Short mmCIF file of C-alpha atoms and ligand atoms in Angstrom, two decimals:
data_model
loop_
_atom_site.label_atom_id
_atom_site.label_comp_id
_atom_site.label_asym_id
_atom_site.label_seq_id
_atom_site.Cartn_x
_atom_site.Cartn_y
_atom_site.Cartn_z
CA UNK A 18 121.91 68.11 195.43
CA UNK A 19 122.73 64.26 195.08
CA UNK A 20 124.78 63.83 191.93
CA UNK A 21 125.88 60.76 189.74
CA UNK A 22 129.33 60.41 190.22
CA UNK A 23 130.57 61.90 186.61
CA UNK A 24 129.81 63.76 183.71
CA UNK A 25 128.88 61.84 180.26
CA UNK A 26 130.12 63.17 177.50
CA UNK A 27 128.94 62.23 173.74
CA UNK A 28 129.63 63.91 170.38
CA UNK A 29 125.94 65.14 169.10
CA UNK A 30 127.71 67.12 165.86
CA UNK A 31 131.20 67.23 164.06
CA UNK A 32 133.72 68.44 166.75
CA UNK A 33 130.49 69.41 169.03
CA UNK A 34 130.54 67.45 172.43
CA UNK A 35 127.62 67.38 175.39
CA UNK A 36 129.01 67.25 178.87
CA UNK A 37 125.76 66.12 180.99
CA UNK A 38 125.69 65.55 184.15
CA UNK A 39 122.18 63.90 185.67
CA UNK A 40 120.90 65.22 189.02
CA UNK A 41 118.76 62.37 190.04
CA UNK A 42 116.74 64.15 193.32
CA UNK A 43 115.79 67.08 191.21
CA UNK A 44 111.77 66.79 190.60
CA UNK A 45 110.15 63.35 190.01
CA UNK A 46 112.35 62.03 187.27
CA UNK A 47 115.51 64.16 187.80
CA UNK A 48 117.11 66.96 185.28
CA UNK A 49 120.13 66.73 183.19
CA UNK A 50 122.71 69.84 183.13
CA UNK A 51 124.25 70.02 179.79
CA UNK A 52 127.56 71.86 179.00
CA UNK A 53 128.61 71.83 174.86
CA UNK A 54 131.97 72.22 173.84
CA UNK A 55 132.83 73.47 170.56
CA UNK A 56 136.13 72.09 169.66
CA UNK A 57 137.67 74.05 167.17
CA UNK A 58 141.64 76.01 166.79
CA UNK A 59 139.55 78.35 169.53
CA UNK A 60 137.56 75.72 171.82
CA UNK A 61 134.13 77.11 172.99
CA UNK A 62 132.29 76.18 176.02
CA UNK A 63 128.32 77.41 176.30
CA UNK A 64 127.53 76.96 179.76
CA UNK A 65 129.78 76.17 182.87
CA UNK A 66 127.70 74.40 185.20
CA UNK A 67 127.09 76.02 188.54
CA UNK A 68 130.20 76.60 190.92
CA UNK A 69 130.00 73.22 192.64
CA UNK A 70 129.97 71.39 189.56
CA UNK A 71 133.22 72.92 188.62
CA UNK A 72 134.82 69.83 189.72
CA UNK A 73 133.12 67.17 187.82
CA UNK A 74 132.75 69.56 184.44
CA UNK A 75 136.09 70.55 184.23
CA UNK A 76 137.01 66.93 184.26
CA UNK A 77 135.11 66.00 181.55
CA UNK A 78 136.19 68.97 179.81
CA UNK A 79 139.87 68.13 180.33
CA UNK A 80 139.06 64.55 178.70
CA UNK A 81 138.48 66.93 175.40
CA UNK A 82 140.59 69.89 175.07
CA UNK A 83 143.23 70.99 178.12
CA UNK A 84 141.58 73.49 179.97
CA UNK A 85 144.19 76.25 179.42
CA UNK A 86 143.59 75.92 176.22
CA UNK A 87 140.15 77.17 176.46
CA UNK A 88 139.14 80.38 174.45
CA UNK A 89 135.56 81.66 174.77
CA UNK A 90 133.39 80.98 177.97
CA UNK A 91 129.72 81.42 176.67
CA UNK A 92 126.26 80.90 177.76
CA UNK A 93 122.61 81.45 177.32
CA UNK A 94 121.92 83.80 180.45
CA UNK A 95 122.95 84.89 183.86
CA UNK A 96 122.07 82.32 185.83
CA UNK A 97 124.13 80.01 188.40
CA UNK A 98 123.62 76.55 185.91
CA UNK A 99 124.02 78.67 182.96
CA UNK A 100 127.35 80.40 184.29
CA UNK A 101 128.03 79.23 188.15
CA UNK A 102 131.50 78.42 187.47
CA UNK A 103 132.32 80.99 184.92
CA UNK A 104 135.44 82.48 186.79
CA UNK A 105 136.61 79.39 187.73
CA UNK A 106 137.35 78.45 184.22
CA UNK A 107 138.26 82.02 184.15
CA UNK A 108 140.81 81.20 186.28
CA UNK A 109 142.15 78.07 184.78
CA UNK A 110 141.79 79.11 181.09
CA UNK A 111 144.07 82.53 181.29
CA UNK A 112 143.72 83.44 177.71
CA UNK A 113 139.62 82.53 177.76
CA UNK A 114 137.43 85.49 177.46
CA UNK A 115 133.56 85.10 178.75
CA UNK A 116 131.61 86.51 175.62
CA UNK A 117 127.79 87.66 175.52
CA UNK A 118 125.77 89.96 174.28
CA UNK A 119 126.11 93.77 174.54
CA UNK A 120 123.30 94.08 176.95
CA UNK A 121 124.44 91.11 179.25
CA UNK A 122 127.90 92.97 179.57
CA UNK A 123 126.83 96.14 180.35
CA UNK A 124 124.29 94.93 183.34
CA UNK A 125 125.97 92.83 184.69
CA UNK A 126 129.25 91.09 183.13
CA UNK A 127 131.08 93.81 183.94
CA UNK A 128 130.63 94.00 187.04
CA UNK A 129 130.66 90.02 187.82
CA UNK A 130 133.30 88.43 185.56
CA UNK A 131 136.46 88.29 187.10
CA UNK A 132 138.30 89.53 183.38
CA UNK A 133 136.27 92.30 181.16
CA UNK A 134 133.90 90.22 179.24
CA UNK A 135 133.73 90.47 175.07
CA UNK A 136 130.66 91.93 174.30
CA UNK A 137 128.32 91.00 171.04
CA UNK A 138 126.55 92.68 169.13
CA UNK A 139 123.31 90.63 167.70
CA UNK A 140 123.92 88.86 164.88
CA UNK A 141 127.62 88.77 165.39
CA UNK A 142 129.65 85.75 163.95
CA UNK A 143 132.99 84.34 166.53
CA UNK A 144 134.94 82.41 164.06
CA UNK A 145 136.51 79.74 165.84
CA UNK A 146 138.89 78.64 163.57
CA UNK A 147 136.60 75.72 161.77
CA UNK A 148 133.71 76.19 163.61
CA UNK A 149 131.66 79.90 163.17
CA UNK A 150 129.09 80.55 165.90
CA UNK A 151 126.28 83.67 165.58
CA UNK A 152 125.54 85.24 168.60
CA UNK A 153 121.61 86.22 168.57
CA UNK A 154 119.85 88.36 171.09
CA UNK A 155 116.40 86.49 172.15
CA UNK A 156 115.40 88.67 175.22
CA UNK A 157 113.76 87.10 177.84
CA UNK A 158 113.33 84.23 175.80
CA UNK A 159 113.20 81.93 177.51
CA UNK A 160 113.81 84.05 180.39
CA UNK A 161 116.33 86.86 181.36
CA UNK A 162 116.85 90.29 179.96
CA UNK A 163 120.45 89.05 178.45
CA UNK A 164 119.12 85.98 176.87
CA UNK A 165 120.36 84.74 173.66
CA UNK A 166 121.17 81.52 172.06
CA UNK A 167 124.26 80.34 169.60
CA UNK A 168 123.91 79.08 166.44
CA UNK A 169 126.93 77.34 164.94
CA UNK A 170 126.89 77.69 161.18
CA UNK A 171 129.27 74.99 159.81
CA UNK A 172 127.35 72.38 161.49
CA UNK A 173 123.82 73.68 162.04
CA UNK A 174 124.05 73.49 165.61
CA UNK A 175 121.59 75.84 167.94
CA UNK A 176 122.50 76.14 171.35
CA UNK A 177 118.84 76.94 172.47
CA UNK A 178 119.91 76.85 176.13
CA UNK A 179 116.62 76.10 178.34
CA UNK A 180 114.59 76.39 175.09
CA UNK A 181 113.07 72.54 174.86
CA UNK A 182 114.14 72.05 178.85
CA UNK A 183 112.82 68.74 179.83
CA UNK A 184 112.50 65.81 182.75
CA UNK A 185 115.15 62.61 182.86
CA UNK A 186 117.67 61.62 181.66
CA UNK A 187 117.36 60.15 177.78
CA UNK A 188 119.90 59.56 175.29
CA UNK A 189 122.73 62.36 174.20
CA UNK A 190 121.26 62.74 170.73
CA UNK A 191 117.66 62.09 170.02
CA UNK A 192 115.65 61.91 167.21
CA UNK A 193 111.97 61.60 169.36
CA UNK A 194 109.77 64.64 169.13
CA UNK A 195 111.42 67.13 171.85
CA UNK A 196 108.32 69.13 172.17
CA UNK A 197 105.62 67.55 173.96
CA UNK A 198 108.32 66.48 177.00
CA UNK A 199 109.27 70.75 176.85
CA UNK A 200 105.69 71.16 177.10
CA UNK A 201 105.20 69.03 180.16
CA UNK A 202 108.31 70.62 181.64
CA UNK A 203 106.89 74.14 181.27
CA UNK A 204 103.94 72.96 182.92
CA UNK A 205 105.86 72.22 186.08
CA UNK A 206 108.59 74.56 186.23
CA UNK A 207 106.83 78.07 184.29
CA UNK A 208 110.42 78.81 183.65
CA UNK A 209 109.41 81.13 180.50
CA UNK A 210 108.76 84.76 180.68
CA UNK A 211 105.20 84.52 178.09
CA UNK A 212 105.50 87.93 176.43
CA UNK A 213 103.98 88.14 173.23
CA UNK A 214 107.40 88.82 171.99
CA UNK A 215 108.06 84.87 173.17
CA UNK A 216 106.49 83.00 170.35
CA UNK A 217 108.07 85.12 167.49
CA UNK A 218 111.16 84.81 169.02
CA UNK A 219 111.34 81.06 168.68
CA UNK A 220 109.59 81.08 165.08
CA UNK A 221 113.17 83.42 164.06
CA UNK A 222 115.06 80.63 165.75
CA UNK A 223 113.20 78.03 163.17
CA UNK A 224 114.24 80.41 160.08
CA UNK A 225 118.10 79.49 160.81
CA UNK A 226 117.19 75.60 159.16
CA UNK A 227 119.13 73.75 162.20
CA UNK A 228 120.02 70.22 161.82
CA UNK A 229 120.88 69.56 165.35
CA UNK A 230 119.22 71.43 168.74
CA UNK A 231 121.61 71.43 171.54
CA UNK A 232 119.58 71.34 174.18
CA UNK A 233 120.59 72.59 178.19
CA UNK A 234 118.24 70.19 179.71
CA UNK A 235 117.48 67.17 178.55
CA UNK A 236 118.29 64.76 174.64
CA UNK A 237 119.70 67.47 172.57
CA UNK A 238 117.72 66.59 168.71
CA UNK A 239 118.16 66.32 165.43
CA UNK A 240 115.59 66.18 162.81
CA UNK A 241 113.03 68.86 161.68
CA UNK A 242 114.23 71.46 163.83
CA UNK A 243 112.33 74.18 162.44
CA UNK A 244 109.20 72.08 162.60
CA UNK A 245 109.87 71.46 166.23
CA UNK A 246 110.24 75.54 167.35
CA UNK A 247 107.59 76.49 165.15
CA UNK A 248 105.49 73.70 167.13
CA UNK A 249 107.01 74.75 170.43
CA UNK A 250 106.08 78.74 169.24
CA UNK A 251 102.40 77.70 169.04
CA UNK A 252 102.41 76.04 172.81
CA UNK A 253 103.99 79.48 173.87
CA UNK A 254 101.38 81.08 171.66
CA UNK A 255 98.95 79.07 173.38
CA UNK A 256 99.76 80.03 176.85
CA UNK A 257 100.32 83.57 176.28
CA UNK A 258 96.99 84.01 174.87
CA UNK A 259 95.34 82.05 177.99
CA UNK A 260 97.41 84.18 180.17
CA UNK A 261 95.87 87.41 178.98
CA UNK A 262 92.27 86.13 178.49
CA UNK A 263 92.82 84.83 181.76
FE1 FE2 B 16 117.75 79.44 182.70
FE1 FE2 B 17 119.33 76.17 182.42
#
């Protein structure tokens, strides 16, 4: 994969930082990687990168907190751009512990992370020190039996992972509607699972009230958050229903 040389990095909440990094050769208009550190008295990352971005992440990150310093190693699911480089920071964070949900752990954390992950339970608050995150269980949504998102309380920050996954490379922070480019994305990629357990998922996600969605791929948002999951429900809604009429 051709990369930009470095990582941006932009504050898109109060102590809340995007490390992005923009692979331009990936589909027609390219696809952003996005990293968020929580900085708080116990810094947070959710997501590593995959293992060969290790290099260019960890730099960024070191621009924020020092590494060693790093507490919790969090993501949205197995999967190499969600956690790639996981026990590398493992190794150069000593007192960081990976933490995910209960299921996560026992299928496969256990066996793959270098140190015994923490595992949580849903609904499960990490206080950070100034910063509180909730741990919430979304299965397969948007894909993988372990899924789950973040949602950081103090700020209204969801870390929706792929949820609202789209092309290019826009601004950090945007305040456009995020779900018509998701949309398109979907309609390319068919990265979600389409249960009919998908759309209800997301709708729970819009009872939280966010202020800001943190976004893996693509402008994280702020603005009516709740709006924009209930509106990205119904295009899940939508395609589960053609999927079973057929
Ligand atoms: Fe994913
Ligand atoms: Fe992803």
């Amino acid at each position: 994969m051709a990369q930009t040389p470095g990582t941006d990095v932009a504050e898109i909440a109060e102590e809340i930082f995007r490390l992005s990094t923009f692979v331009p050769d990936l589909g027609p208009t390219g696809f952003t990687f996005n990293q968020f550190l929580i900085r708080a008295e116990q810094p947070l990352l959710f997501h590593t990168g995959p293992r060969a971005m290790f290099p260019l992440v960890s730099s960024a990150l070191a621009g924020l907190i020092e590494i060693s310093d790093l507490r919790w190693i969090t993501f949205g699911h197995l999967e190499s751009d969600e956690c790639g480089a996981m026990n590398s920071f493992l190794a150069a964070a000593p007192h960081a512990e990976v933490a995910h949900g209960a299921m996560g752990c026992m299928v496969s954390l256990n066996d793959l992370a270098d140190r015994p992950p923490r595992p949580l339970a849903d609904g499960e608050v990490l206080d950070l020190g100034g910063r509180r995150v909730r741990h919430i269980d979304t299965p397969h949504v948007p894909h993988g039996w372990d899924a789950r998102v973040l949602f950081e309380e103090t700020t209204g920050t969801l870390l929706c992972g792929d949820l609202f996954a789209s092309m290019g490379n826009g601004p950090a922070l945007s305040t456009s509607d995020p779900v018509a480019p998701a949309d398109e994305a979907e309609s390319m990629f068919h990265a979600t699972c389409l249960t009919p357990a998908t759309a209800p998922t997301i709708r729970a996600l819009a009872g939280l009230n966010p202020v800001t969605l943190a976004v893996m791929h693509g402008s994280s948002f702020t603005g009516d958050c709740a709006g924009a999951l209930q509106a990205l429900a119904d295009c899940y809604a939508a395609r589960h229903s053609d999927a079973v009429v057929g």
